[in-house]
Each structure stands twice: as structure tokens, then as C-alpha cells.
Amino acid sequence: MNTSPGPNGWKTIFLLEELSLNYEFKSFHFDDIKKPPFIDINPNGRIPAIEDPRTGLTLWESGAIIVEQYDTDNRLKFDDMIHRNLCNQLLHFHMSGQGPYFGQCGWFQHLHAKKIQSAIDIYANEIKRVLGVLEIVLSKKGDDEQWLVGNKMTYADMAFVPWNFRLSEVLMQSWDEVFEGTPRVREWHEKLVELPSWKRALEHRVRLMDEQRLQWNGVPKGIETFADYEEKIEKGEMKYD
Ligand SMILES: N[C@@H](CCC(=O)N[C@@H](CS)C(=O)NCC(=O)O)C(=O)O
């Protein structure tokens, strides 16, 4: 269950696609996720959430939805204690360090009714700091170990993609500026977004955004630019809770 613009749901879709699992989308408007039937599935009223008919498991919080029960060959995870813990560590860093700060930056940059430059700066600096931490993690790896943990891609790498993918819009910078000083992160990110599974996830995204009358960047159709959108938000012409 997903809302099309929010990055967190695409983490789940990316994993489902990478593991070639069968799944069915339920797409919700942001306006509908704080009320039934969605709130009956996730009392936190946020996406994503899954209902797994094979196991009876209902789950919310994207970091928890790593569908490891279906990764029986350990394609995206490790079996040994050390690497299992390291993956978990990076997933927690993503959930606490990347998601909330990147999200707040996007909020203050585009959706908050008043431009508060100091708030944008705080979160933009934090984004740069998080990218710097990832740069250190990747720089400590050997040349044949281009992933965050061990020598293969895991769910920990994949978790960072949907937010990193939006960074140019969130920071309002070119990709060269976004990745200035973090070349290993850029290389790693560019490898991840080339994966067919990510491309398939994006194809679904385009379709669902279209159904919800949204442009690729989340701006409603009929509004030309981010600047026009922000002006409408400032005038109270768009509704957010
Ligand atoms: N920690 C949660 C965050 C979920 C979250 O914030 N999702 C956003 C979309 S990316 C959402 O549903 N926002 C709607 C709202 O805040 O009302 C997770 O990772 O699942």
C-alpha cells in the first residue's frame, strides 16, 4: 500500500521487484491515509504498509518491511552474525538519519507555507553530513566491495535509493552539486538506479502519479513549476495537514 509521491513506499516496491515477488498495489491519496480503511491497517497513518496473505502478516514502517521471509537464498541479506548486524546498523542509520532529515528538508524547501531559510539550511546541512558518513563507509571498503556491507548488494543499500533519488529536487541543486565531495556515494547511487528492478518501480510510479493527477516531481498537473506550486501553498490554496 502506497501513496505515489512519497519515497518510503518505493523502498518496498524496489525490494519486491528485486526479489521478483508477486504483489498487488493498493494506491492511496495522501488525504485518505489518516482515515479508514488505511488507518485500520496502519494506525500511524503513513505509507507504506503491507498485508501478506501467505503468512497473515500485516506490517508498516518501511524499514521493517524487508520481506526477508521470501529471500530464502539470501540474495539481499547475509546469514552470518557479523554481516547481519552490519546490515541492520545501516538500515537503522537510513531510517533515523536519512529518511526523517531528507523528508524535513523537502518539506521546508517546498511544502511549508512560509519560507524559513534557517530550517532549510539545518536539514540541507544534515543531508550533506549523512552523505559524508556514507562516503566514509564506502571509502573504507576494498575495490571489489562496492556495497555498504560485505561484497554484495543488500536491502541496506537499496533502502537509501528512494530518498537519494529525490535529492536534486529536495536540495534544489544539480547532481554535481548534490554529490560534491562524495564521489563514492555518487558511484554507488548511480549503480543502484541502473538496476532493472528500480526502473520497473519507477514505471509503476509514473503510472500511479498519473492516476493521481500528479507530475513526476509531485507537483499537481496544471501547475507549471515548483515556484508556482510554492506560491499557491503560501497563499493557502493547497491543503496540507
Ligand atoms: N518511518 C515511516 C515513515 C513513513 C512516512 O513518513 N511516509 C510518508 C510518505 S513517504 C507519509 O505517509 N506521509 C504522510 C503524512 O505524513 O501524513 C516509514 O519509513 O514507513
PDB file of C-alpha atoms and ligand atoms in Angstrom:
ATOM      1  CA  MET A   1       0.000   0.000   0.000  1.00  0.00           C
ATOM      2  CA  ASN A   2       1.464   3.182  -1.163  1.00  0.00           C
ATOM      3  CA  THR A   3       0.881   6.814  -1.994  1.00  0.00           C
ATOM      4  CA  SER A   4       2.630   7.621  -5.210  1.00  0.00           C
ATOM      5  CA  PRO A   5       4.724  10.724  -4.380  1.00  0.00           C
ATOM      6  CA  GLY A   6       6.207   9.619  -1.034  1.00  0.00           C
ATOM      7  CA  PRO A   7       9.646   7.974  -1.288  1.00  0.00           C
ATOM      8  CA  ASN A   8       9.195   5.478   1.549  1.00  0.00           C
ATOM      9  CA  GLY A   9       6.757   3.262  -0.335  1.00  0.00           C
ATOM     10  CA  TRP A  10       9.122   2.888  -3.275  1.00  0.00           C
ATOM     11  CA  LYS A  11      11.647   1.211  -0.991  1.00  0.00           C
ATOM     12  CA  THR A  12       9.165  -1.636  -0.534  1.00  0.00           C
ATOM     13  CA  ILE A  13       8.292  -1.826  -4.235  1.00  0.00           C
ATOM     14  CA  PHE A  14      12.017  -1.841  -5.128  1.00  0.00           C
ATOM     15  CA  LEU A  15      12.589  -4.847  -2.825  1.00  0.00           C
ATOM     16  CA  LEU A  16       9.539  -6.706  -4.113  1.00  0.00           C
ATOM     17  CA  GLU A  17      10.709  -6.131  -7.679  1.00  0.00           C
ATOM     18  CA  GLU A  18      14.312  -7.121  -6.963  1.00  0.00           C
ATOM     19  CA  LEU A  19      13.153 -10.370  -5.382  1.00  0.00           C
ATOM     20  CA  SER A  20      10.649 -10.929  -8.248  1.00  0.00           C
ATOM     21  CA  LEU A  21       7.801 -11.423  -5.791  1.00  0.00           C
ATOM     22  CA  ASN A  22       4.142 -11.290  -6.773  1.00  0.00           C
ATOM     23  CA  TYR A  23       2.314  -8.391  -5.225  1.00  0.00           C
ATOM     24  CA  GLU A  24      -0.713  -6.223  -5.711  1.00  0.00           C
ATOM     25  CA  PHE A  25      -0.705  -2.441  -5.306  1.00  0.00           C
ATOM     26  CA  LYS A  26      -3.224  -0.519  -3.317  1.00  0.00           C
ATOM     27  CA  SER A  27      -2.695   3.122  -4.053  1.00  0.00           C
ATOM     28  CA  PHE A  28      -3.999   5.801  -1.670  1.00  0.00           C
ATOM     29  CA  HIS A  29      -4.189   9.574  -1.871  1.00  0.00           C
ATOM     30  CA  PHE A  30      -2.414  11.394   0.959  1.00  0.00           C
ATOM     31  CA  ASP A  31      -5.846  12.705   2.014  1.00  0.00           C
ATOM     32  CA  ASP A  32      -7.009   9.138   2.668  1.00  0.00           C
ATOM     33  CA  ILE A  33      -4.250   7.664   4.796  1.00  0.00           C
ATOM     34  CA  LYS A  34      -5.349   9.188   8.103  1.00  0.00           C
ATOM     35  CA  LYS A  35      -8.755   7.506   7.971  1.00  0.00           C
ATOM     36  CA  PRO A  36     -10.253   4.023   7.472  1.00  0.00           C
ATOM     37  CA  PRO A  37      -9.647   1.708   5.778  1.00  0.00           C
ATOM     38  CA  PHE A  38      -5.939   2.657   5.723  1.00  0.00           C
ATOM     39  CA  ILE A  39      -5.744   3.631   9.400  1.00  0.00           C
ATOM     40  CA  ASP A  40      -7.106   0.176  10.312  1.00  0.00           C
ATOM     41  CA  ILE A  41      -4.003  -1.287   8.652  1.00  0.00           C
ATOM     42  CA  ASN A  42      -1.517   1.303   9.925  1.00  0.00           C
ATOM     43  CA  PRO A  43      -2.603   3.286  12.995  1.00  0.00           C
ATOM     44  CA  ASN A  44       0.295   5.652  12.262  1.00  0.00           C
ATOM     45  CA  GLY A  45      -1.486   6.779   9.080  1.00  0.00           C
ATOM     46  CA  ARG A  46       1.609   6.709   6.904  1.00  0.00           C
ATOM     47  CA  ILE A  47       2.703   4.662   3.959  1.00  0.00           C
ATOM     48  CA  PRO A  48       3.912   2.064   3.177  1.00  0.00           C
ATOM     49  CA  ALA A  49       2.149  -0.911   4.710  1.00  0.00           C
ATOM     50  CA  ILE A  50       1.771  -4.484   3.516  1.00  0.00           C
ATOM     51  CA  GLU A  51      -0.696  -7.269   4.034  1.00  0.00           C
ATOM     52  CA  ASP A  52       0.850 -10.639   3.341  1.00  0.00           C
ATOM     53  CA  PRO A  53      -1.891 -13.226   2.712  1.00  0.00           C
ATOM     54  CA  ARG A  54       0.549 -16.153   2.765  1.00  0.00           C
ATOM     55  CA  THR A  55       1.734 -15.528   6.308  1.00  0.00           C
ATOM     56  CA  GLY A  56      -1.102 -13.403   7.686  1.00  0.00           C
ATOM     57  CA  LEU A  57       1.419 -10.688   8.479  1.00  0.00           C
ATOM     58  CA  THR A  58       0.345  -7.040   8.353  1.00  0.00           C
ATOM     59  CA  LEU A  59       3.296  -4.688   8.605  1.00  0.00           C
ATOM     60  CA  TRP A  60       4.017  -0.968   8.496  1.00  0.00           C
ATOM     61  CA  GLU A  61       7.256   1.073   8.848  1.00  0.00           C
ATOM     62  CA  SER A  62       9.251   0.705   5.665  1.00  0.00           C
ATOM     63  CA  GLY A  63      12.428  -0.355   7.487  1.00  0.00           C
ATOM     64  CA  ALA A  64      10.569  -3.343   8.903  1.00  0.00           C
ATOM     65  CA  ILE A  65       9.162  -4.356   5.511  1.00  0.00           C
ATOM     66  CA  ILE A  66      12.255  -6.014   4.118  1.00  0.00           C
ATOM     67  CA  VAL A  67      10.342  -9.180   3.172  1.00  0.00           C
ATOM     68  CA  GLU A  68      13.275 -11.284   4.308  1.00  0.00           C
ATOM     69  CA  GLN A  69      10.987 -14.317   4.754  1.00  0.00           C
ATOM     70  CA  TYR A  70      10.894 -14.579   0.955  1.00  0.00           C
ATOM     71  CA  ASP A  71      14.623 -14.028   0.442  1.00  0.00           C
ATOM     72  CA  THR A  72      15.351 -17.683   1.059  1.00  0.00           C
ATOM     73  CA  ASP A  73      18.598 -17.649  -0.972  1.00  0.00           C
ATOM     74  CA  ASN A  74      19.990 -14.660   0.971  1.00  0.00           C
ATOM     75  CA  ARG A  75      20.213 -12.598  -2.202  1.00  0.00           C
ATOM     76  CA  LEU A  76      19.788  -9.302  -0.345  1.00  0.00           C
ATOM     77  CA  LYS A  77      20.902 -10.250   3.126  1.00  0.00           C
ATOM     78  CA  PHE A  78      23.560 -12.283   4.915  1.00  0.00           C
ATOM     79  CA  ASP A  79      23.328 -15.355   7.045  1.00  0.00           C
ATOM     80  CA  ASP A  80      26.281 -14.778   9.336  1.00  0.00           C
ATOM     81  CA  MET A  81      26.018 -12.833  12.560  1.00  0.00           C
ATOM     82  CA  ILE A  82      28.522 -10.051  11.734  1.00  0.00           C
ATOM     83  CA  HIS A  83      27.103  -9.088   8.340  1.00  0.00           C
ATOM     84  CA  ARG A  84      23.527  -9.448   9.576  1.00  0.00           C
ATOM     85  CA  ASN A  85      24.230  -6.917  12.290  1.00  0.00           C
ATOM     86  CA  LEU A  86      26.038  -4.547   9.916  1.00  0.00           C
ATOM     87  CA  CYS A  87      23.065  -4.567   7.514  1.00  0.00           C
ATOM     88  CA  ASN A  88      20.752  -3.854  10.406  1.00  0.00           C
ATOM     89  CA  GLN A  89      23.014  -0.994  11.536  1.00  0.00           C
ATOM     90  CA  LEU A  90      22.928   0.649   8.082  1.00  0.00           C
ATOM     91  CA  LEU A  91      19.168   0.150   7.833  1.00  0.00           C
ATOM     92  CA  HIS A  92      18.743   1.938  11.184  1.00  0.00           C
ATOM     93  CA  PHE A  93      21.054   4.714  10.010  1.00  0.00           C
ATOM     94  CA  HIS A  94      18.870   5.091   6.939  1.00  0.00           C
ATOM     95  CA  MET A  95      15.635   5.090   8.967  1.00  0.00           C
ATOM     96  CA  SER A  96      16.813   7.533  11.628  1.00  0.00           C
ATOM     97  CA  GLY A  97      19.429   9.566   9.751  1.00  0.00           C
ATOM     98  CA  GLN A  98      18.379   9.731   6.143  1.00  0.00           C
ATOM     99  CA  GLY A  99      14.569   9.421   5.912  1.00  0.00           C
ATOM    100  CA  PRO A 100      13.433  11.955   8.535  1.00  0.00           C
ATOM    101  CA  TYR A 101      16.024  14.641   7.737  1.00  0.00           C
ATOM    102  CA  PHE A 102      15.713  14.375   3.982  1.00  0.00           C
ATOM    103  CA  GLY A 103      11.940  14.468   4.399  1.00  0.00           C
ATOM    104  CA  GLN A 104      12.077  17.586   6.583  1.00  0.00           C
ATOM    105  CA  CYS A 105      14.352  19.297   4.087  1.00  0.00           C
ATOM    106  CA  GLY A 106      11.844  18.577   1.301  1.00  0.00           C
ATOM    107  CA  TRP A 107       9.025  19.845   3.482  1.00  0.00           C
ATOM    108  CA  PHE A 108      10.680  23.169   4.350  1.00  0.00           C
ATOM    109  CA  GLN A 109      12.062  23.586   0.840  1.00  0.00           C
ATOM    110  CA  HIS A 110       8.763  23.103  -0.998  1.00  0.00           C
ATOM    111  CA  LEU A 111       5.671  22.420   1.085  1.00  0.00           C
ATOM    112  CA  HIS A 112       5.827  24.616   4.186  1.00  0.00           C
ATOM    113  CA  ALA A 113       3.625  27.680   3.743  1.00  0.00           C
ATOM    114  CA  LYS A 114       6.392  30.069   4.864  1.00  0.00           C
ATOM    115  CA  LYS A 115       9.987  30.054   3.575  1.00  0.00           C
ATOM    116  CA  ILE A 116      12.188  29.632   6.638  1.00  0.00           C
ATOM    117  CA  GLN A 117      15.704  29.599   5.235  1.00  0.00           C
ATOM    118  CA  SER A 118      17.320  28.631   8.558  1.00  0.00           C
ATOM    119  CA  ALA A 119      15.165  25.467   8.716  1.00  0.00           C
ATOM    120  CA  ILE A 120      16.036  24.575   5.114  1.00  0.00           C
ATOM    121  CA  ASP A 121      19.740  25.116   5.905  1.00  0.00           C
ATOM    122  CA  ILE A 122      19.668  22.925   9.020  1.00  0.00           C
ATOM    123  CA  TYR A 123      18.207  19.971   7.128  1.00  0.00           C
ATOM    124  CA  ALA A 124      20.252  20.564   3.959  1.00  0.00           C
ATOM    125  CA  ASN A 125      23.426  20.518   6.074  1.00  0.00           C
ATOM    126  CA  GLU A 126      22.266  17.322   7.702  1.00  0.00           C
ATOM    127  CA  ILE A 127      21.757  15.743   4.262  1.00  0.00           C
ATOM    128  CA  LYS A 128      25.334  16.640   3.341  1.00  0.00           C
ATOM    129  CA  ARG A 129      26.523  15.207   6.639  1.00  0.00           C
ATOM    130  CA  VAL A 130      24.659  11.919   6.055  1.00  0.00           C
ATOM    131  CA  LEU A 131      26.117  11.662   2.532  1.00  0.00           C
ATOM    132  CA  GLY A 132      29.538  12.287   4.126  1.00  0.00           C
ATOM    133  CA  VAL A 133      29.002   9.402   6.549  1.00  0.00           C
ATOM    134  CA  LEU A 134      28.090   7.097   3.641  1.00  0.00           C
ATOM    135  CA  GLU A 135      31.205   8.295   1.802  1.00  0.00           C
ATOM    136  CA  ILE A 136      33.353   7.208   4.754  1.00  0.00           C
ATOM    137  CA  VAL A 137      31.610   3.816   4.948  1.00  0.00           C
ATOM    138  CA  LEU A 138      32.130   3.210   1.214  1.00  0.00           C
ATOM    139  CA  SER A 139      35.697   4.555   1.203  1.00  0.00           C
ATOM    140  CA  LYS A 140      36.701   2.010   3.825  1.00  0.00           C
ATOM    141  CA  LYS A 141      35.614  -0.823   1.541  1.00  0.00           C
ATOM    142  CA  GLY A 142      38.004  -2.595  -0.823  1.00  0.00           C
ATOM    143  CA  ASP A 143      37.834  -2.030  -4.579  1.00  0.00           C
ATOM    144  CA  ASP A 144      35.861  -5.247  -5.054  1.00  0.00           C
ATOM    145  CA  GLU A 145      33.462  -4.320  -2.229  1.00  0.00           C
ATOM    146  CA  GLN A 146      31.380  -1.518  -3.664  1.00  0.00           C
ATOM    147  CA  TRP A 147      28.392  -2.033  -1.386  1.00  0.00           C
ATOM    148  CA  LEU A 148      27.693  -0.831   2.142  1.00  0.00           C
ATOM    149  CA  VAL A 149      28.065  -4.273   3.719  1.00  0.00           C
ATOM    150  CA  GLY A 150      30.273  -7.151   2.549  1.00  0.00           C
ATOM    151  CA  ASN A 151      30.722  -7.628  -1.178  1.00  0.00           C
ATOM    152  CA  LYS A 152      27.147  -7.768  -2.420  1.00  0.00           C
ATOM    153  CA  MET A 153      24.142  -5.507  -2.651  1.00  0.00           C
ATOM    154  CA  THR A 154      21.749  -5.883   0.264  1.00  0.00           C
ATOM    155  CA  TYR A 155      18.481  -4.367   1.420  1.00  0.00           C
ATOM    156  CA  ALA A 156      20.637  -1.848   3.310  1.00  0.00           C
ATOM    157  CA  ASP A 157      21.959  -0.380   0.035  1.00  0.00           C
ATOM    158  CA  MET A 158      18.516  -0.414  -1.538  1.00  0.00           C
ATOM    159  CA  ALA A 159      16.897   1.407   1.380  1.00  0.00           C
ATOM    160  CA  PHE A 160      18.814   4.609   0.608  1.00  0.00           C
ATOM    161  CA  VAL A 161      17.777   4.832  -3.039  1.00  0.00           C
ATOM    162  CA  PRO A 162      14.293   6.409  -2.992  1.00  0.00           C
ATOM    163  CA  TRP A 163      15.399   9.434  -0.943  1.00  0.00           C
ATOM    164  CA  ASN A 164      18.777   9.865  -2.636  1.00  0.00           C
ATOM    165  CA  PHE A 165      16.930   9.715  -5.937  1.00  0.00           C
ATOM    166  CA  ARG A 166      14.965  12.867  -4.972  1.00  0.00           C
ATOM    167  CA  LEU A 167      17.961  14.860  -3.705  1.00  0.00           C
ATOM    168  CA  SER A 168      18.315  17.182  -6.663  1.00  0.00           C
ATOM    169  CA  GLU A 169      14.740  18.424  -6.089  1.00  0.00           C
ATOM    170  CA  VAL A 170      14.983  18.388  -2.291  1.00  0.00           C
ATOM    171  CA  LEU A 171      18.194  20.442  -2.235  1.00  0.00           C
ATOM    172  CA  MET A 172      17.361  22.410  -5.402  1.00  0.00           C
ATOM    173  CA  GLN A 173      20.846  21.605  -6.715  1.00  0.00           C
ATOM    174  CA  SER A 174      22.337  19.965  -9.800  1.00  0.00           C
ATOM    175  CA  TRP A 175      23.525  16.377  -9.325  1.00  0.00           C
ATOM    176  CA  ASP A 176      27.140  17.625  -9.478  1.00  0.00           C
ATOM    177  CA  GLU A 177      26.390  19.907  -6.536  1.00  0.00           C
ATOM    178  CA  VAL A 178      24.458  17.218  -4.658  1.00  0.00           C
ATOM    179  CA  PHE A 179      27.386  14.787  -4.799  1.00  0.00           C
ATOM    180  CA  GLU A 180      30.189  17.327  -4.455  1.00  0.00           C
ATOM    181  CA  GLY A 181      32.809  15.778  -2.156  1.00  0.00           C
ATOM    182  CA  THR A 182      31.131  12.351  -2.106  1.00  0.00           C
ATOM    183  CA  PRO A 183      32.278  10.569  -5.309  1.00  0.00           C
ATOM    184  CA  ARG A 184      31.960   7.042  -3.873  1.00  0.00           C
ATOM    185  CA  VAL A 185      28.369   7.747  -2.877  1.00  0.00           C
ATOM    186  CA  ARG A 186      27.628   9.020  -6.373  1.00  0.00           C
ATOM    187  CA  GLU A 187      29.144   5.920  -7.999  1.00  0.00           C
ATOM    188  CA  TRP A 188      27.203   3.647  -5.621  1.00  0.00           C
ATOM    189  CA  HIS A 189      23.931   5.530  -6.119  1.00  0.00           C
ATOM    190  CA  GLU A 190      24.283   5.582  -9.907  1.00  0.00           C
ATOM    191  CA  LYS A 191      24.844   1.816  -9.945  1.00  0.00           C
ATOM    192  CA  LEU A 192      21.710   1.268  -7.860  1.00  0.00           C
ATOM    193  CA  VAL A 193      19.421   3.428 -10.006  1.00  0.00           C
ATOM    194  CA  GLU A 194      20.523   1.497 -13.095  1.00  0.00           C
ATOM    195  CA  LEU A 195      19.021  -1.720 -11.716  1.00  0.00           C
ATOM    196  CA  PRO A 196      16.099  -3.050 -13.790  1.00  0.00           C
ATOM    197  CA  SER A 197      14.139  -3.533 -10.550  1.00  0.00           C
ATOM    198  CA  TRP A 198      14.431   0.193  -9.736  1.00  0.00           C
ATOM    199  CA  LYS A 199      13.456   1.082 -13.288  1.00  0.00           C
ATOM    200  CA  ARG A 200      10.385  -1.150 -13.012  1.00  0.00           C
ATOM    201  CA  ALA A 201       9.472   0.505  -9.708  1.00  0.00           C
ATOM    202  CA  LEU A 202       9.719   3.886 -11.433  1.00  0.00           C
ATOM    203  CA  GLU A 203       7.452   2.715 -14.252  1.00  0.00           C
ATOM    204  CA  HIS A 204       4.805   1.898 -11.641  1.00  0.00           C
ATOM    205  CA  ARG A 205       5.439   5.286 -10.060  1.00  0.00           C
ATOM    206  CA  VAL A 206       4.839   7.146 -13.303  1.00  0.00           C
ATOM    207  CA  ARG A 207       1.546   5.310 -13.770  1.00  0.00           C
ATOM    208  CA  LEU A 208       0.316   5.896 -10.210  1.00  0.00           C
ATOM    209  CA  MET A 209       1.367   9.547 -10.231  1.00  0.00           C
ATOM    210  CA  ASP A 210      -0.541   9.969 -13.444  1.00  0.00           C
ATOM    211  CA  GLU A 211      -3.634   8.354 -11.917  1.00  0.00           C
ATOM    212  CA  GLN A 212      -3.434  10.833  -9.040  1.00  0.00           C
ATOM    213  CA  ARG A 213      -3.022  13.752 -11.492  1.00  0.00           C
ATOM    214  CA  LEU A 214       0.497  14.458 -10.266  1.00  0.00           C
ATOM    215  CA  GLN A 215       3.576  15.298 -12.273  1.00  0.00           C
ATOM    216  CA  TRP A 216       6.777  13.337 -11.897  1.00  0.00           C
ATOM    217  CA  ASN A 217       8.099  15.672  -9.170  1.00  0.00           C
ATOM    218  CA  GLY A 218       4.885  15.587  -7.115  1.00  0.00           C
ATOM    219  CA  VAL A 219       3.569  18.936  -8.368  1.00  0.00           C
ATOM    220  CA  PRO A 220      -0.131  18.601  -9.297  1.00  0.00           C
ATOM    221  CA  LYS A 221      -0.845  18.643 -13.021  1.00  0.00           C
ATOM    222  CA  GLY A 222      -1.910  22.029 -14.254  1.00  0.00           C
ATOM    223  CA  ILE A 223       0.710  23.835 -12.164  1.00  0.00           C
ATOM    224  CA  GLU A 224       3.797  24.660 -14.221  1.00  0.00           C
ATOM    225  CA  THR A 225       6.732  24.872 -11.822  1.00  0.00           C
ATOM    226  CA  PHE A 226       7.740  24.240  -8.223  1.00  0.00           C
ATOM    227  CA  ALA A 227       7.793  28.018  -7.751  1.00  0.00           C
ATOM    228  CA  ASP A 228       4.134  28.319  -8.863  1.00  0.00           C
ATOM    229  CA  TYR A 229       3.253  25.427  -6.584  1.00  0.00           C
ATOM    230  CA  GLU A 230       5.002  27.035  -3.617  1.00  0.00           C
ATOM    231  CA  GLU A 231       3.207  30.309  -4.297  1.00  0.00           C
ATOM    232  CA  LYS A 232      -0.145  28.522  -4.182  1.00  0.00           C
ATOM    233  CA  ILE A 233       0.833  26.787  -0.930  1.00  0.00           C
ATOM    234  CA  GLU A 234       1.846  30.146   0.579  1.00  0.00           C
ATOM    235  CA  LYS A 235      -1.493  31.664  -0.403  1.00  0.00           C
ATOM    236  CA  GLY A 236      -3.278  28.752   1.292  1.00  0.00           C
ATOM    237  CA  GLU A 237      -4.679  27.479  -1.998  1.00  0.00           C
ATOM    238  CA  MET A 238      -3.337  23.948  -1.471  1.00  0.00           C
ATOM    239  CA  LYS A 239      -4.306  21.825   1.505  1.00  0.00           C
ATOM    240  CA  TYR A 240      -1.804  20.005   3.736  1.00  0.00           C
ATOM    241  CA  ASP A 241      -2.208  18.682   7.255  1.00  0.00           C
TER     242      ASP A 241
HETATM  243  N1  LIG B   1       9.028   5.845   9.253  1.00  0.00           N
HETATM  244  C1  LIG B   1       7.960   5.671   8.312  1.00  0.00           C
HETATM  245  C2  LIG B   1       7.725   6.980   7.591  1.00  0.00           C
HETATM  246  C3  LIG B   1       6.585   6.858   6.643  1.00  0.00           C
HETATM  247  C4  LIG B   1       6.233   8.204   6.026  1.00  0.00           C
HETATM  248  O1  LIG B   1       6.519   9.270   6.573  1.00  0.00           O
HETATM  249  N2  LIG B   1       5.600   8.122   4.857  1.00  0.00           N
HETATM  250  C5  LIG B   1       5.172   9.339   4.197  1.00  0.00           C
HETATM  251  C6  LIG B   1       5.292   9.212   2.690  1.00  0.00           C
HETATM  252  S1  LIG B   1       6.949   8.976   2.185  1.00  0.00           S
HETATM  253  C7  LIG B   1       3.727   9.585   4.559  1.00  0.00           C
HETATM  254  O2  LIG B   1       2.939   8.669   4.578  1.00  0.00           O
HETATM  255  N3  LIG B   1       3.395  10.836   4.821  1.00  0.00           N
HETATM  256  C8  LIG B   1       2.075  11.242   5.065  1.00  0.00           C
HETATM  257  C9  LIG B   1       1.930  12.006   6.347  1.00  0.00           C
HETATM  258  O3  LIG B   1       2.930  12.302   6.981  1.00  0.00           O
HETATM  259  O4  LIG B   1       0.796  12.293   6.691  1.00  0.00           O
HETATM  260  C10 LIG B   1       8.338   4.577   7.290  1.00  0.00           C
HETATM  261  O5  LIG B   1       9.509   4.529   6.921  1.00  0.00           O
HETATM  262  O6  LIG B   1       7.461   3.793   6.898  1.00  0.00           O
END
